C-alpha cells in the first residue's frame, strides 16, 4: 500500500522521497517501480476506456467468441461460468495474474498501434512480443521513459541478486518459506483487490466516442473488508472511487474525502459493503462467473451503444442489445470454408458481408460494408 502511495506522490510532499521509497519497496517485491508508475498513471488517465485502459479491459462478445473459436450462437455451450471453471480461473489468476501482467500486459488494452512513436505497429499482448514492463522499447512507454525503465530493471536485478545471496547463505527452503510464499500471498491479494475495484456487473466500460475522464473514474466501486481492509490495507478497498478522481490524496484522508464526494456523485457512486469480508469474497466468486464480456444494453441507441456492460453465457447482467441472427452464419477463426465453393458470412450487426472462396490452400476473401443507404445501379 505504501509503495502504491509513493507512485501517486501521496506518501510524501517530496518527489525525491516518494520515488526513492517507492523504488526500494517495489524492487523488493520484484516490481519495476518506474515502469509500473508510468503504466499505472495511464490506467488512471484512461480508466474504463476500451482502447486505452491499462488493466482489466474486458473483451467484447465478438472478441470472446474469437478467443475460444466458437460462433456467437454457440456461446451457451462454453463453460467459462461453470463453478469448476470459475474456481480454476480464480486460482490461476490470483497465483499468476500479477507476474503475467508485468510480462505480457495481460488484461491491458491491445491497441498498441496508437502509440505515438510507432512502436506498437502489428504488435499484440503476449509472451515474447516485446510488450512488457521491462523492455525500454515496449509500446507501453515513450522514448523519454527509457532511462527510467532501465533503472527499474536494475532494481529488479539487484533484488534478485540479494535473494540469491540469501538463498545460498540460509538455504533455499528458508527463502521459499520466508519470501516466495509471502510474495505469492501478497500478489494474490493485489490481484483480487484490483479485480474487484474495476469489475462488477453494475460497472460500465466505454468506447472512445463515449468515454470521459469523469465517467471512467466513476466506473469503479468501493467494497468493505472489515478490520483487515481498514487497518491492514489502509482503506484502499473502501475508498477506491475517490482514489480515481484524486489519486494524490493520502490514504489517511481518503475516508473523509470519500464522504465528501458521495453527495456530489449521488447515484453514480457505487459501493458494495454488505457482509464485509464475506461479501468481498462472494463478490469475487460472483463476478468471475458473471463478467465474461461486455456489450451494449438492449435499449441502447445511437451514442449510448458505446456504453458497455458485462454479460455471461446464461444471460446474467444488464439485458444485452439484440442482434438479429443473419442468414448464412458468422465468420469466425476456425470456421469451415468448403473447397471450391462460395461461402458467405455476415457480422452480427448485419453491416459487413464476408464472402470467401477456397481452392486447396488459397482463400480469397472479400468484405463489403452495408449501411442501409446503398442502391444497386
Coordinates of C-alpha atoms in Angstrom, one line a residue:
X1 CA 0.0 0.0 0.0
X2 CA 2.8 2.4 0.9
X3 CA 4.6 1.5 -2.3
X4 CA 1.4 2.4 -4.3
X5 CA 1.1 5.7 -2.4
X6 CA 4.7 6.6 -3.5
X7 CA 3.8 6.0 -7.1
X8 CA 1.0 8.6 -6.8
X9 CA 3.2 11.1 -4.9
X10 CA 0.9 10.7 -1.9
X11 CA 3.4 9.3 0.5
X12 CA 5.4 12.5 1.0
X13 CA 5.3 16.1 -0.3
X14 CA 8.8 15.4 -1.7
X15 CA 9.0 13.7 -5.1
X16 CA 12.5 12.5 -4.3
X17 CA 11.4 10.8 -1.1
X18 CA 8.4 9.3 -2.9
X19 CA 10.4 7.9 -5.8
X20 CA 13.3 6.7 -3.5
X21 CA 11.0 4.8 -1.1
X22 CA 8.8 3.6 -4.0
X23 CA 11.8 2.3 -5.9
X24 CA 13.1 0.4 -2.9
X25 CA 9.7 -1.1 -1.9
X26 CA 8.7 -2.1 -5.4
X27 CA 12.1 -3.6 -6.2
X28 CA 11.9 -5.7 -3.1
X29 CA 8.6 -7.1 -4.4
X30 CA 10.2 -7.7 -7.8
X31 CA 8.1 -5.0 -9.4
X32 CA 9.8 -2.4 -11.8
X33 CA 8.9 0.8 -10.0
X34 CA 9.1 3.5 -12.7
X35 CA 7.7 1.1 -15.3
X36 CA 4.7 0.4 -13.1
X37 CA 4.3 4.0 -12.2
X38 CA 4.1 5.1 -15.8
X39 CA 1.6 2.4 -16.9
X40 CA -0.4 2.8 -13.7
X41 CA -0.6 6.6 -14.4
X42 CA -2.0 5.8 -17.8
X43 CA -4.5 3.5 -16.2
X44 CA -5.8 6.4 -14.1
X45 CA -6.0 8.6 -17.2
X46 CA -8.0 6.0 -19.2
X47 CA -10.0 4.0 -16.7
X48 CA -12.8 2.0 -18.3
X49 CA -11.7 3.1 -21.8
X50 CA -11.9 0.1 -24.1
X51 CA -8.8 1.2 -26.1
X52 CA -6.7 3.0 -23.5
X53 CA -7.1 1.4 -20.1
X54 CA -4.0 -0.5 -18.9
X55 CA -5.6 -3.1 -16.8
X56 CA -8.8 -5.3 -16.7
X57 CA -10.0 -4.3 -20.1
X58 CA -12.9 -6.8 -20.9
X59 CA -13.4 -8.5 -24.2
X60 CA -16.5 -7.7 -26.4
X61 CA -18.8 -10.6 -27.3
X62 CA -17.2 -11.0 -30.7
X63 CA -13.7 -11.0 -29.2
X64 CA -14.8 -13.5 -26.7
X65 CA -16.1 -15.8 -29.4
X66 CA -12.9 -15.4 -31.5
X67 CA -10.7 -16.2 -28.5
X68 CA -12.4 -19.5 -28.0
X69 CA -13.0 -20.1 -31.7
X70 CA -16.8 -20.5 -31.4
X71 CA -19.6 -18.9 -33.3
X72 CA -21.8 -16.4 -31.4
X73 CA -24.9 -18.7 -31.5
X74 CA -23.0 -21.4 -29.6
X75 CA -22.0 -19.3 -26.6
X76 CA -24.4 -21.4 -24.5
X77 CA -22.1 -24.4 -25.0
X78 CA -19.0 -22.9 -23.4
X79 CA -18.1 -23.5 -19.8
X80 CA -16.4 -20.3 -18.6
X81 CA -19.1 -19.5 -15.9
X82 CA -19.4 -23.0 -14.5
X83 CA -18.3 -23.5 -10.9
X84 CA -15.3 -25.6 -11.8
X85 CA -14.0 -23.2 -14.4
X86 CA -14.6 -20.2 -12.0
X87 CA -12.6 -21.9 -9.3
X88 CA -9.8 -22.7 -11.8
X89 CA -9.9 -19.1 -13.1
X90 CA -9.7 -17.6 -9.6
X91 CA -6.8 -19.9 -8.6
X92 CA -4.7 -19.2 -11.7
X93 CA -5.4 -15.5 -11.8
X94 CA -4.6 -15.0 -8.1
X95 CA -1.4 -17.1 -8.4
X96 CA 0.0 -16.0 -11.7
X97 CA -2.0 -12.9 -12.7
X98 CA 0.4 -10.2 -11.4
X99 CA 3.7 -11.5 -12.9
X100 CA 1.8 -12.4 -16.1
X101 CA 0.6 -8.8 -16.4
X102 CA 4.1 -7.4 -15.9
X103 CA 5.5 -9.9 -18.5
X104 CA 2.7 -9.7 -21.2
X105 CA 0.5 -6.7 -20.4
X106 CA -2.3 -9.3 -20.0
X107 CA -5.7 -7.7 -19.3
X108 CA -4.3 -4.4 -20.6
X109 CA -5.5 -2.8 -23.8
X110 CA -4.3 -4.3 -27.1
X111 CA -4.4 -1.2 -29.3
X112 CA -0.7 -0.5 -29.4
X113 CA -0.7 0.8 -33.0
X114 CA -1.8 4.1 -31.5
X115 CA 1.5 4.5 -29.7
X116 CA 2.6 8.0 -30.9
X117 CA 6.2 6.9 -31.8
X118 CA 5.0 3.9 -33.9
X119 CA 6.4 1.2 -31.5
X120 CA 3.2 -0.7 -31.4
X121 CA 2.5 -1.4 -35.1
X122 CA 1.5 -5.0 -35.6
X123 CA 2.2 -5.9 -32.0
X124 CA -0.2 -7.7 -29.6
X125 CA 0.0 -8.6 -26.0
X126 CA 1.7 -11.8 -25.1
X127 CA 4.9 -13.5 -24.2
X128 CA 8.0 -12.6 -26.2
X129 CA 6.2 -9.9 -28.1
X130 CA 8.2 -7.0 -26.6
X131 CA 5.1 -5.7 -24.8
X132 CA 6.0 -5.8 -21.1
X133 CA 7.1 -3.7 -18.2
X134 CA 10.8 -4.5 -18.6
X135 CA 11.6 -3.6 -22.2
X136 CA 12.5 0.1 -22.7
X137 CA 11.3 -0.2 -26.3
X138 CA 7.9 -1.5 -25.2
X139 CA 4.9 0.4 -26.8
X140 CA 3.7 0.9 -23.2
X141 CA 6.3 3.6 -22.9
X142 CA 7.8 6.5 -24.9
X143 CA 11.4 7.3 -25.7
X144 CA 11.7 9.7 -22.8
X145 CA 11.0 6.9 -20.4
X146 CA 13.9 4.6 -21.5
X147 CA 16.3 5.6 -18.7
X148 CA 13.6 5.1 -16.0
X149 CA 12.7 1.7 -17.4
X150 CA 16.4 0.7 -17.4
X151 CA 16.7 1.9 -13.8
X152 CA 13.7 -0.1 -12.8
X153 CA 15.3 -3.2 -14.4
X154 CA 18.4 -2.6 -12.4
X155 CA 16.4 -2.5 -9.2
X156 CA 14.9 -5.9 -10.1
X157 CA 18.3 -7.4 -10.8
X158 CA 19.7 -6.1 -7.5
X159 CA 16.7 -7.5 -5.6
X160 CA 17.1 -10.9 -7.4
X161 CA 20.8 -11.0 -6.6
X162 CA 20.1 -10.3 -3.0
X163 CA 17.5 -13.1 -2.9
X164 CA 20.0 -15.5 -4.4
X165 CA 22.6 -14.5 -1.8
X166 CA 20.0 -15.1 1.0
X167 CA 19.1 -18.4 -0.5
X168 CA 22.6 -19.7 -0.9
X169 CA 23.5 -18.4 2.7
X170 CA 20.5 -19.5 4.7
X171 CA 19.0 -22.2 2.4
X172 CA 16.6 -22.2 -0.4
X173 CA 13.8 -23.8 1.7
X174 CA 14.1 -20.9 4.1
X175 CA 13.9 -18.5 1.2
X176 CA 10.8 -20.2 -0.1
X177 CA 9.1 -20.1 3.3
X178 CA 10.1 -16.5 4.2
X179 CA 10.0 -14.8 0.8
X180 CA 8.4 -16.8 -2.0
X181 CA 5.3 -17.9 -0.1
X182 CA 4.6 -14.4 1.3
X183 CA 5.3 -13.0 -2.2
X184 CA 2.7 -15.2 -3.8
X185 CA 0.3 -14.3 -0.9
X186 CA 0.8 -10.6 -1.5
X187 CA 0.3 -11.0 -5.2
X188 CA -3.0 -12.9 -4.7
X189 CA -4.3 -10.0 -2.6
X190 CA -3.2 -7.5 -5.1
X191 CA -5.0 -9.2 -7.9
X192 CA -8.2 -9.9 -6.0
X193 CA -8.4 -6.3 -4.7
X194 CA -7.8 -4.6 -8.0
X195 CA -10.0 -7.0 -9.9
X196 CA -12.9 -6.2 -7.6
X197 CA -12.2 -2.5 -7.7
X198 CA -12.8 -2.5 -11.5
X199 CA -15.1 -5.5 -12.2
X200 CA -18.8 -5.7 -11.4
X201 CA -22.0 -6.3 -13.4
X202 CA -23.0 -2.7 -12.5
X203 CA -19.8 -1.1 -13.9
X204 CA -19.8 0.3 -17.4
X205 CA -17.0 0.4 -19.9
X206 CA -16.8 3.0 -22.7
X207 CA -15.9 3.1 -26.3
X208 CA -13.7 6.1 -27.4
X209 CA -16.7 8.0 -28.5
X210 CA -18.5 7.9 -25.1
X211 CA -15.6 7.9 -22.7
X212 CA -14.7 10.9 -20.5
X213 CA -12.4 11.1 -17.5
X214 CA -15.3 11.7 -15.1
X215 CA -17.2 8.7 -16.5
X216 CA -14.1 6.5 -16.3
X217 CA -13.3 7.4 -12.7
X218 CA -16.9 6.7 -11.7
X219 CA -16.7 3.2 -13.3
X220 CA -15.0 1.9 -10.1
X221 CA -16.5 0.5 -6.9
X222 CA -15.8 0.6 -3.2
X223 CA -16.1 -2.5 -1.1
X224 CA -15.7 -3.4 2.5
X225 CA -13.2 -5.8 4.1
X226 CA -13.8 -5.0 7.7
X227 CA -10.9 -4.6 10.1
X228 CA -8.3 -6.0 7.7
X229 CA -9.4 -3.6 5.0
X230 CA -9.4 -0.6 7.2
X231 CA -6.3 -1.2 9.3
X232 CA -4.0 -3.6 7.4
X233 CA -4.8 -2.4 3.9
X234 CA -5.2 1.3 5.0
X235 CA -8.7 1.6 3.5
X236 CA -7.7 1.1 -0.2
X237 CA -10.6 -1.3 -0.7
X238 CA -13.1 1.1 0.8
X239 CA -12.1 4.4 -0.9
X240 CA -11.1 3.4 -4.4
X241 CA -13.7 5.6 -6.2
X242 CA -12.2 8.7 -4.6
X243 CA -8.7 7.5 -5.5
X244 CA -9.6 7.6 -9.2
X245 CA -10.8 11.1 -9.0
X246 CA -7.9 12.5 -6.9
X247 CA -5.1 10.0 -6.6
X248 CA -2.8 12.3 -4.7
X249 CA -4.9 12.2 -1.5
X250 CA -3.1 10.0 1.0
X251 CA -4.9 7.0 2.4
X252 CA -5.3 8.6 5.9
X253 CA -7.5 11.3 4.4
X254 CA -9.4 9.1 2.0
X255 CA -12.4 8.3 4.2
X256 CA -13.2 11.9 4.9
X257 CA -12.8 12.8 1.2
X258 CA -15.0 9.8 0.2
X259 CA -17.8 11.1 2.3
X260 CA -17.5 14.5 0.6
X261 CA -17.8 13.1 -2.9
X262 CA -20.8 10.9 -2.2
X263 CA -23.2 13.8 -2.1
X264 CA -21.7 15.1 -5.3
X265 CA -21.8 11.8 -7.2
X266 CA -25.2 10.8 -5.9
X267 CA -26.4 7.6 -7.6
X268 CA -23.2 7.5 -9.7
X269 CA -21.2 6.5 -6.6
X270 CA -21.0 2.7 -6.4
X271 CA -20.3 0.6 -3.3
X272 CA -20.8 -3.0 -2.2
X273 CA -20.4 -3.1 1.5
X274 CA -22.9 -5.8 2.6
X275 CA -21.5 -8.7 4.7
X276 CA -18.0 -7.2 5.0
X277 CA -15.1 -9.6 4.2
X278 CA -17.5 -12.4 3.4
X279 CA -19.3 -10.1 0.9
X280 CA -16.0 -9.3 -0.7
X281 CA -15.2 -13.0 -1.2
X282 CA -18.7 -13.7 -2.5
X283 CA -18.3 -10.8 -5.0
X284 CA -15.1 -12.3 -6.3
X285 CA -16.9 -15.6 -7.0
X286 CA -20.0 -13.9 -8.5
X287 CA -18.1 -11.5 -10.7
X288 CA -15.8 -14.2 -12.1
X289 CA -18.9 -16.1 -13.1
X290 CA -20.9 -13.2 -14.4
X291 CA -18.4 -10.8 -16.0
X292 CA -17.3 -12.6 -19.2
X293 CA -17.6 -10.0 -21.9
X294 CA -19.2 -6.6 -22.5
X295 CA -21.8 -5.3 -24.9
X296 CA -24.5 -2.5 -25.1
X297 CA -27.7 -2.9 -23.2
X298 CA -30.8 -3.8 -25.1
X299 CA -32.3 -0.3 -25.0
X300 CA -29.2 1.5 -26.2
X301 CA -29.5 3.7 -29.3
X302 CA -27.1 6.0 -31.0
X303 CA -24.2 7.1 -28.9
X304 CA -25.5 5.1 -26.0
X305 CA -24.3 2.0 -27.8
X306 CA -20.8 2.9 -26.8
X307 CA -21.7 2.3 -23.1
X308 CA -20.9 -1.4 -22.5
X309 CA -21.9 -3.7 -19.6
X310 CA -20.8 -7.2 -18.6
X311 CA -22.6 -10.3 -19.7
X312 CA -22.2 -14.1 -19.5
X313 CA -23.5 -17.1 -21.4
X314 CA -26.6 -17.6 -19.4
X315 CA -27.8 -14.0 -19.6
X316 CA -26.8 -12.6 -16.3
X317 CA -26.1 -8.9 -16.3
X318 CA -27.9 -5.9 -17.9
X319 CA -30.1 -7.2 -20.8
X320 CA -28.0 -7.1 -24.0
X321 CA -28.8 -5.3 -27.2
X322 CA -30.4 -7.9 -29.5
X323 CA -28.8 -8.6 -32.9
X324 CA -30.7 -10.5 -35.5
X325 CA -29.0 -13.7 -36.5
X326 CA -28.0 -13.3 -40.1
X327 CA -28.6 -15.9 -42.7
X328 CA -25.5 -17.9 -43.6
X329 CA -24.0 -17.8 -40.1
X330 CA -21.0 -15.8 -38.9
X331 CA -17.4 -16.0 -40.0
X332 CA -15.0 -16.6 -37.1
X333 CA -11.5 -18.0 -36.7
X334 CA -11.7 -21.7 -37.4
X335 CA -14.9 -21.5 -39.4
X336 CA -15.3 -24.1 -42.1
X337 CA -14.9 -22.9 -45.7
X338 CA -15.8 -25.6 -48.2
X339 CA -13.3 -26.3 -51.0
X340 CA -14.3 -24.9 -54.4
X341 CA -17.5 -23.4 -53.1
X342 CA -18.6 -19.9 -52.3
X343 CA -19.3 -19.2 -48.6
X344 CA -21.0 -16.1 -47.2
X345 CA -21.0 -14.8 -43.6
X346 CA -22.3 -11.7 -42.1
X347 CA -21.2 -10.0 -38.9
X348 CA -23.7 -9.9 -36.0
X349 CA -24.7 -6.3 -36.7
X350 CA -25.6 -7.1 -40.3
X351 CA -23.3 -4.3 -41.6
X352 CA -20.4 -6.4 -43.0
X353 CA -20.9 -9.2 -45.5
X354 CA -17.9 -11.5 -45.8
X355 CA -17.5 -13.7 -48.8
X356 CA -14.9 -16.4 -49.1
X357 CA -13.8 -18.9 -51.8
X358 CA -11.3 -21.6 -51.2
X359 CA -9.2 -23.7 -53.6
X360 CA -6.7 -26.0 -51.9
X361 CA -4.6 -23.7 -49.7
X362 CA -5.7 -20.5 -51.4
X363 CA -8.5 -18.5 -49.8
X364 CA -9.9 -15.4 -51.5
X365 CA -11.7 -13.2 -49.0
X366 CA -13.9 -10.1 -49.6
X367 CA -15.7 -7.9 -47.1
X368 CA -18.3 -5.3 -48.0
X369 CA -19.9 -2.8 -45.7
X370 CA -23.6 -2.2 -45.9
X371 CA -25.0 0.9 -44.1
X372 CA -28.6 0.6 -45.5
X373 CA -28.4 3.6 -47.8
X374 CA -26.7 1.9 -50.8
X375 CA -28.5 1.3 -54.1
X376 CA -27.7 -1.1 -56.9
X377 CA -27.4 0.5 -60.3

